[in-house]
Short mmCIF file of C-alpha atoms in Angstrom, two decimals:
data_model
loop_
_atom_site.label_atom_id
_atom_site.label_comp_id
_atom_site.label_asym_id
_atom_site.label_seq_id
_atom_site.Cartn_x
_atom_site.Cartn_y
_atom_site.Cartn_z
CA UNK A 6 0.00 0.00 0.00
CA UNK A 7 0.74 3.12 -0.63
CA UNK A 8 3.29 5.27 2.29
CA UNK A 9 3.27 8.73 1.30
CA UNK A 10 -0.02 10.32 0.59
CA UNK A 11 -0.83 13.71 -0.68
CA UNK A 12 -3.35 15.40 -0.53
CA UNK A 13 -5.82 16.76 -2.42
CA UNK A 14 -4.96 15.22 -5.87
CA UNK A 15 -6.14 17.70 -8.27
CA UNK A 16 -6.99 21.39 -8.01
CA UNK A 17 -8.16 23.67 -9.83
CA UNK A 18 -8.81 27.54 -8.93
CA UNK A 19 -8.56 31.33 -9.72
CA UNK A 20 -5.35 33.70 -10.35
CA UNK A 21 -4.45 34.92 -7.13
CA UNK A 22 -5.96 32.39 -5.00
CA UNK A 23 -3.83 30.52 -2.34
CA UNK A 24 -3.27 26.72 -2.48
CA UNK A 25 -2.31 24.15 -0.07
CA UNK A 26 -0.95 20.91 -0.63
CA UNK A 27 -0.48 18.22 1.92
CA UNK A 28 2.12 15.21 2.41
CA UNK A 29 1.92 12.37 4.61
CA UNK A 30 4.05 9.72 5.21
CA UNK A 31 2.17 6.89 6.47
CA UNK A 32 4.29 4.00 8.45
CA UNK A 33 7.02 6.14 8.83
CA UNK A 34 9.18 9.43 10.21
CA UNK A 35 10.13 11.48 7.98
CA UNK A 36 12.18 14.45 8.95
CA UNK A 37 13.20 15.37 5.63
CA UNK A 38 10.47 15.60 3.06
CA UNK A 39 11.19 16.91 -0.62
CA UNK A 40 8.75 18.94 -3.13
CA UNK A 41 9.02 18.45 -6.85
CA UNK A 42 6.96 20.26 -9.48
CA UNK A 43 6.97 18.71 -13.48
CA UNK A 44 5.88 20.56 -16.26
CA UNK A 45 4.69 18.25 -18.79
CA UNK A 46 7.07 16.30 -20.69
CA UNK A 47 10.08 17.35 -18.57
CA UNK A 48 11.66 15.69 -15.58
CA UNK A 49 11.13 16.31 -11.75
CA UNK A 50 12.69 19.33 -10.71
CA UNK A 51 13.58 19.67 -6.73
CA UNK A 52 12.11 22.76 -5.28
CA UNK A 53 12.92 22.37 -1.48
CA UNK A 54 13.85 20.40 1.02
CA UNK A 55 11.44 20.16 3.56
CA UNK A 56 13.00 19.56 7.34
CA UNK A 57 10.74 18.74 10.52
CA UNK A 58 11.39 21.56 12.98
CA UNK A 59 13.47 23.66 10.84
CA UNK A 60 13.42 26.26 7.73
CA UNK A 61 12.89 24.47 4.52
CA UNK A 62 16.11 24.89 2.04
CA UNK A 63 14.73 26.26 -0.92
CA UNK A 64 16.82 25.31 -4.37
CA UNK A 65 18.09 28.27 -6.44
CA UNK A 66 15.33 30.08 -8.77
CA UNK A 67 12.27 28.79 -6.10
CA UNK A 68 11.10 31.93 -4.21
CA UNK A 69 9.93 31.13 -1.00
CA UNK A 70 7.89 33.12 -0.69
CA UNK A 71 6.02 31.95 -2.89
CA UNK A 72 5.59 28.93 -1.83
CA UNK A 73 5.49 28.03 1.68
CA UNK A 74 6.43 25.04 3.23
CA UNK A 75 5.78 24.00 6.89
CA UNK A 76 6.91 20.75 8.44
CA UNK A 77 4.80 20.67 11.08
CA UNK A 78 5.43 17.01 12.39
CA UNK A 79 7.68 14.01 11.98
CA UNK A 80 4.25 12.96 9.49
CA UNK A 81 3.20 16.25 7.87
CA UNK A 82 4.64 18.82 5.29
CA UNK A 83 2.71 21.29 3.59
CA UNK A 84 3.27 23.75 0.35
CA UNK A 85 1.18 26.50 -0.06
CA UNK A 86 0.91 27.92 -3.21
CA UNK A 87 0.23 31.90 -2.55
CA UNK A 88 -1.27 34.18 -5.16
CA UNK A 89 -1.26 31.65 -7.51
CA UNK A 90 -1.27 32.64 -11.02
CA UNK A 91 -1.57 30.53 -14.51
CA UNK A 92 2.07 29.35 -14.40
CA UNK A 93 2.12 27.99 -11.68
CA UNK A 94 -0.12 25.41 -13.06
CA UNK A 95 2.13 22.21 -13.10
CA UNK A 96 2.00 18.74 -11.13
CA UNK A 97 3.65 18.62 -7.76
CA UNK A 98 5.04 15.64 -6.28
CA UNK A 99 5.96 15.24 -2.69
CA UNK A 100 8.55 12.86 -1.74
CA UNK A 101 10.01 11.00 2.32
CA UNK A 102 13.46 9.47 2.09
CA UNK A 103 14.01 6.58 4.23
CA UNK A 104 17.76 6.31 4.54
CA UNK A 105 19.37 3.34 6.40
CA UNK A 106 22.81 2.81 4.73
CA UNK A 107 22.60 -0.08 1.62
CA UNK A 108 18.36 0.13 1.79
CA UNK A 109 18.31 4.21 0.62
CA UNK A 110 14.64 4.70 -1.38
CA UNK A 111 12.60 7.78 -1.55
CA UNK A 112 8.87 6.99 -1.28
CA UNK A 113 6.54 9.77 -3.66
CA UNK A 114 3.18 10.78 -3.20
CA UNK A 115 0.61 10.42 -6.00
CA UNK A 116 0.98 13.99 -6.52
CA UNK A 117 -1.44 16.97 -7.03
CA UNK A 118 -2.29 18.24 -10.18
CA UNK A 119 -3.07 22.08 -9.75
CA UNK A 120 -4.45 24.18 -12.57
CA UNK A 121 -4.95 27.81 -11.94
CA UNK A 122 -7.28 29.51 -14.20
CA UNK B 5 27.02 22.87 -9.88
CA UNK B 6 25.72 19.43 -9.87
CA UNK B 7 24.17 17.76 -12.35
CA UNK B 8 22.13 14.21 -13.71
CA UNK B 9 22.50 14.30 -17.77
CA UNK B 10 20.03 11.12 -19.38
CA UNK B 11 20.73 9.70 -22.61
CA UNK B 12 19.04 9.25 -25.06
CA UNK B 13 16.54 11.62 -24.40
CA UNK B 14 14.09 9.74 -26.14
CA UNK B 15 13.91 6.38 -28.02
CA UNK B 16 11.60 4.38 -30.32
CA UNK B 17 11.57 0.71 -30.52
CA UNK B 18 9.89 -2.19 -31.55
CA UNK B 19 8.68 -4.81 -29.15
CA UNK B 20 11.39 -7.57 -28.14
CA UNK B 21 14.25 -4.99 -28.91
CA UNK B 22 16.75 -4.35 -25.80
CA UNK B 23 17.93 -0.51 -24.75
CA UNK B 24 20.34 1.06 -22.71
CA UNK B 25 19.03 3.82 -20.67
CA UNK B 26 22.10 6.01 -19.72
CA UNK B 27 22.43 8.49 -17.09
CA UNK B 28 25.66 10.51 -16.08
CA UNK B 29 26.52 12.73 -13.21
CA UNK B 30 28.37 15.08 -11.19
CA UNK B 31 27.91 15.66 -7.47
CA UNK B 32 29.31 16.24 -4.37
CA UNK B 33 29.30 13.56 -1.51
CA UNK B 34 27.41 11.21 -3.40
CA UNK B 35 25.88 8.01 -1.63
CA UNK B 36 23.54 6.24 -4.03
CA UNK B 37 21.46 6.67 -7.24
CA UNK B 38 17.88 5.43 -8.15
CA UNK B 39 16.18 4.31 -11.07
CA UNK B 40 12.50 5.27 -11.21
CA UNK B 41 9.71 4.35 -14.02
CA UNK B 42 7.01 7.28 -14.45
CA UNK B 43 3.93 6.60 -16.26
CA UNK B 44 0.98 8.83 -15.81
CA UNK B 45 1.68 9.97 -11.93
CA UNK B 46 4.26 10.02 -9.79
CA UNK B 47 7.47 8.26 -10.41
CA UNK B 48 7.81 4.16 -9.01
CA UNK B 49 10.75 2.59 -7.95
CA UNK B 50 13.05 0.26 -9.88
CA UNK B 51 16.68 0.11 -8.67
CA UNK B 52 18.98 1.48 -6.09
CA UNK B 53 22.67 1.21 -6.63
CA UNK B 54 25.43 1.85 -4.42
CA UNK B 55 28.21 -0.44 -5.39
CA UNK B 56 30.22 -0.67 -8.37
CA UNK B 57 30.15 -3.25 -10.67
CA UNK B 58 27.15 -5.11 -9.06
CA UNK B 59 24.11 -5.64 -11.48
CA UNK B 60 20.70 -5.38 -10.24
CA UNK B 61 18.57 -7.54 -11.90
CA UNK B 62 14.26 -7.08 -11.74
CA UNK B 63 12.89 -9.58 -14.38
CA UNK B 64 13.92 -8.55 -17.77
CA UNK B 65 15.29 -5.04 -16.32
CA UNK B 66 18.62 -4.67 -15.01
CA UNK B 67 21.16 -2.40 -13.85
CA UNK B 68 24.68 -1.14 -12.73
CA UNK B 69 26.85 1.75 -11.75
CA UNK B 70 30.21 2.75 -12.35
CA UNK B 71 31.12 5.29 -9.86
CA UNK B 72 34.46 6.07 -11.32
CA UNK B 73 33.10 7.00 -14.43
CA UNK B 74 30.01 8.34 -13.00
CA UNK B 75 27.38 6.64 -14.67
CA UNK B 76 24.70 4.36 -14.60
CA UNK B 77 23.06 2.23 -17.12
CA UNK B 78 19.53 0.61 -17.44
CA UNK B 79 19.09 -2.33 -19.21
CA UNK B 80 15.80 -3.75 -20.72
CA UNK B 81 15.57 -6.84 -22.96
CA UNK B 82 12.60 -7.99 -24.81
CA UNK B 83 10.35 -4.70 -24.35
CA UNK B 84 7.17 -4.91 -24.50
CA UNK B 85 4.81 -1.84 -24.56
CA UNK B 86 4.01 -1.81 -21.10
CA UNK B 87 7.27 -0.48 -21.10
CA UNK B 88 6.36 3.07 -22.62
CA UNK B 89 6.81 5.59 -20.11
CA UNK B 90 9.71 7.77 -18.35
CA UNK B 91 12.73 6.81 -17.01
CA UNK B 92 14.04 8.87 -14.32
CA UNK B 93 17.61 8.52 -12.71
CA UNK B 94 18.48 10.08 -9.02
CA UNK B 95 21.72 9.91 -7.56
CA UNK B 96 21.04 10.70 -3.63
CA UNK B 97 24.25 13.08 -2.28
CA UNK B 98 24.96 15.47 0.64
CA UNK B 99 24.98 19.38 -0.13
CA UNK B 100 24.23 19.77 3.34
CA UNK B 101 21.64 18.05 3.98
CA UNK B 102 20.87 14.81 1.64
CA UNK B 103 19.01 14.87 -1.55
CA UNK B 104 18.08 13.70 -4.87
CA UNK B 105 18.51 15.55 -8.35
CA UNK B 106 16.93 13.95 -11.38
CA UNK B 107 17.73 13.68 -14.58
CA UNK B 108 16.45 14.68 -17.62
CA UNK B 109 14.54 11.63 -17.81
CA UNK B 110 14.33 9.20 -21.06
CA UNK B 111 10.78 8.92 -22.90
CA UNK B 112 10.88 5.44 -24.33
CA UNK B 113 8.31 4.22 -26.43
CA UNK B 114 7.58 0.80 -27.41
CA UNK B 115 5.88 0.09 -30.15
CA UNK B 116 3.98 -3.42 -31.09
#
């Protein structure tokens, strides 16, 4: 079954409206969550590093903020979207590391499809 | 800066050909990479390498890295067209804190 959930799937609202996207990790801790967004027909690109009780590290060109993570618990990470406008339509994946030495994976969530009009 | 380069970036085949997925890279501190398959949503897991020179075998997909060279290839014999879809490459490396880049990405397309 599935480990990392997000939450909701798909969106859809108007320019300037704020968005918030939820991921879960299900069975396990995550201190570190990442947040991906892919424009269609190109790879994943890494926005920011999400870290449970700390400022998220944001990767060059991603203003934060702009969007708005919060890591609330060893369980939870949010992105807000604020102000949205028309590109930032994309698909944005949400992704929990488990790390333990020769068994490294990264577990995604179904991602959210978000369409602002 | 570091980087994940993917080649080809795409490829058309016929079913029961074999490719080689290739991915190359460049970063600091690096621990291990990851081979994902993306279809229609988010991105599911294949292969996670660490070691040199070990293959990774998954049915008729397999694997290796060469971490002196920096690269990674992806095997896949007798495609079929189930196989259509993205292939993604991640090596996992410390700038920090850990995380994954990905690369380009490969669109294969299998045709019957």
């Amino acid at each position: 079954g599935a480990v990392v959930s997000q939450h909701p799937s798909r969106v859809i609202c108007k320019s300037g409206t704020s968005v918030k996207i939820e991921c879960r990790s299900l069975d396990f801790q995550a201190t570190t969550m990442f947040w991906y967004r892919q424009f269609p027909k190109q790879s994943l690109m890494l926005m920011a590093t999400s870290n449970e009780g700390s400022k998220a590290t944001y990767e060059q060109g991603v203003e934060k903020d702009k969007f708005l993570i919060n890591h609330a618990s060893l369980t939870l990470s949010t992105l807000t979207v604020t102000s949205a406008h028309p590109e930032d339509s994309s698909f944005y994946i949400c992704s929990a590391p488990r790390l333990a030495g020769s068994t490294d994976t990264q577990y995604f969530g179904p991602g959210t499809r978000l369409t602002v009009l | 800066e570091d980087k994940v380069v993917q080649s080809p970036l795409s490829l058309v085949v016929h079913e029961g050909d074999t490719v080689t997925l290739n991915c190359s890279y460049e970063v600091t501190n690096f621990r291990s990479l990851l081979w994902y398959k993306q279809e229609k949503k988010a991105p599911t897991f294949l292969f996670m390498l660490t070691s040199s020179g070990i293959e990774k075998k998954s049915g008729r997909l397999s694997s290796i890295l060469d971490k002196k060279e920096l690269f990674s290839i992806l095997n896949i014999t007798a495609t079929q067209t189930g196989d259509s879809a993205i292939y993604l490459c991640a090596p996992l490396f410390t700038s920090g804190t850990y995380k994954y880049i990905f690369g380009t990405g490969t669109r294969l397309k299998v045709l019957a």
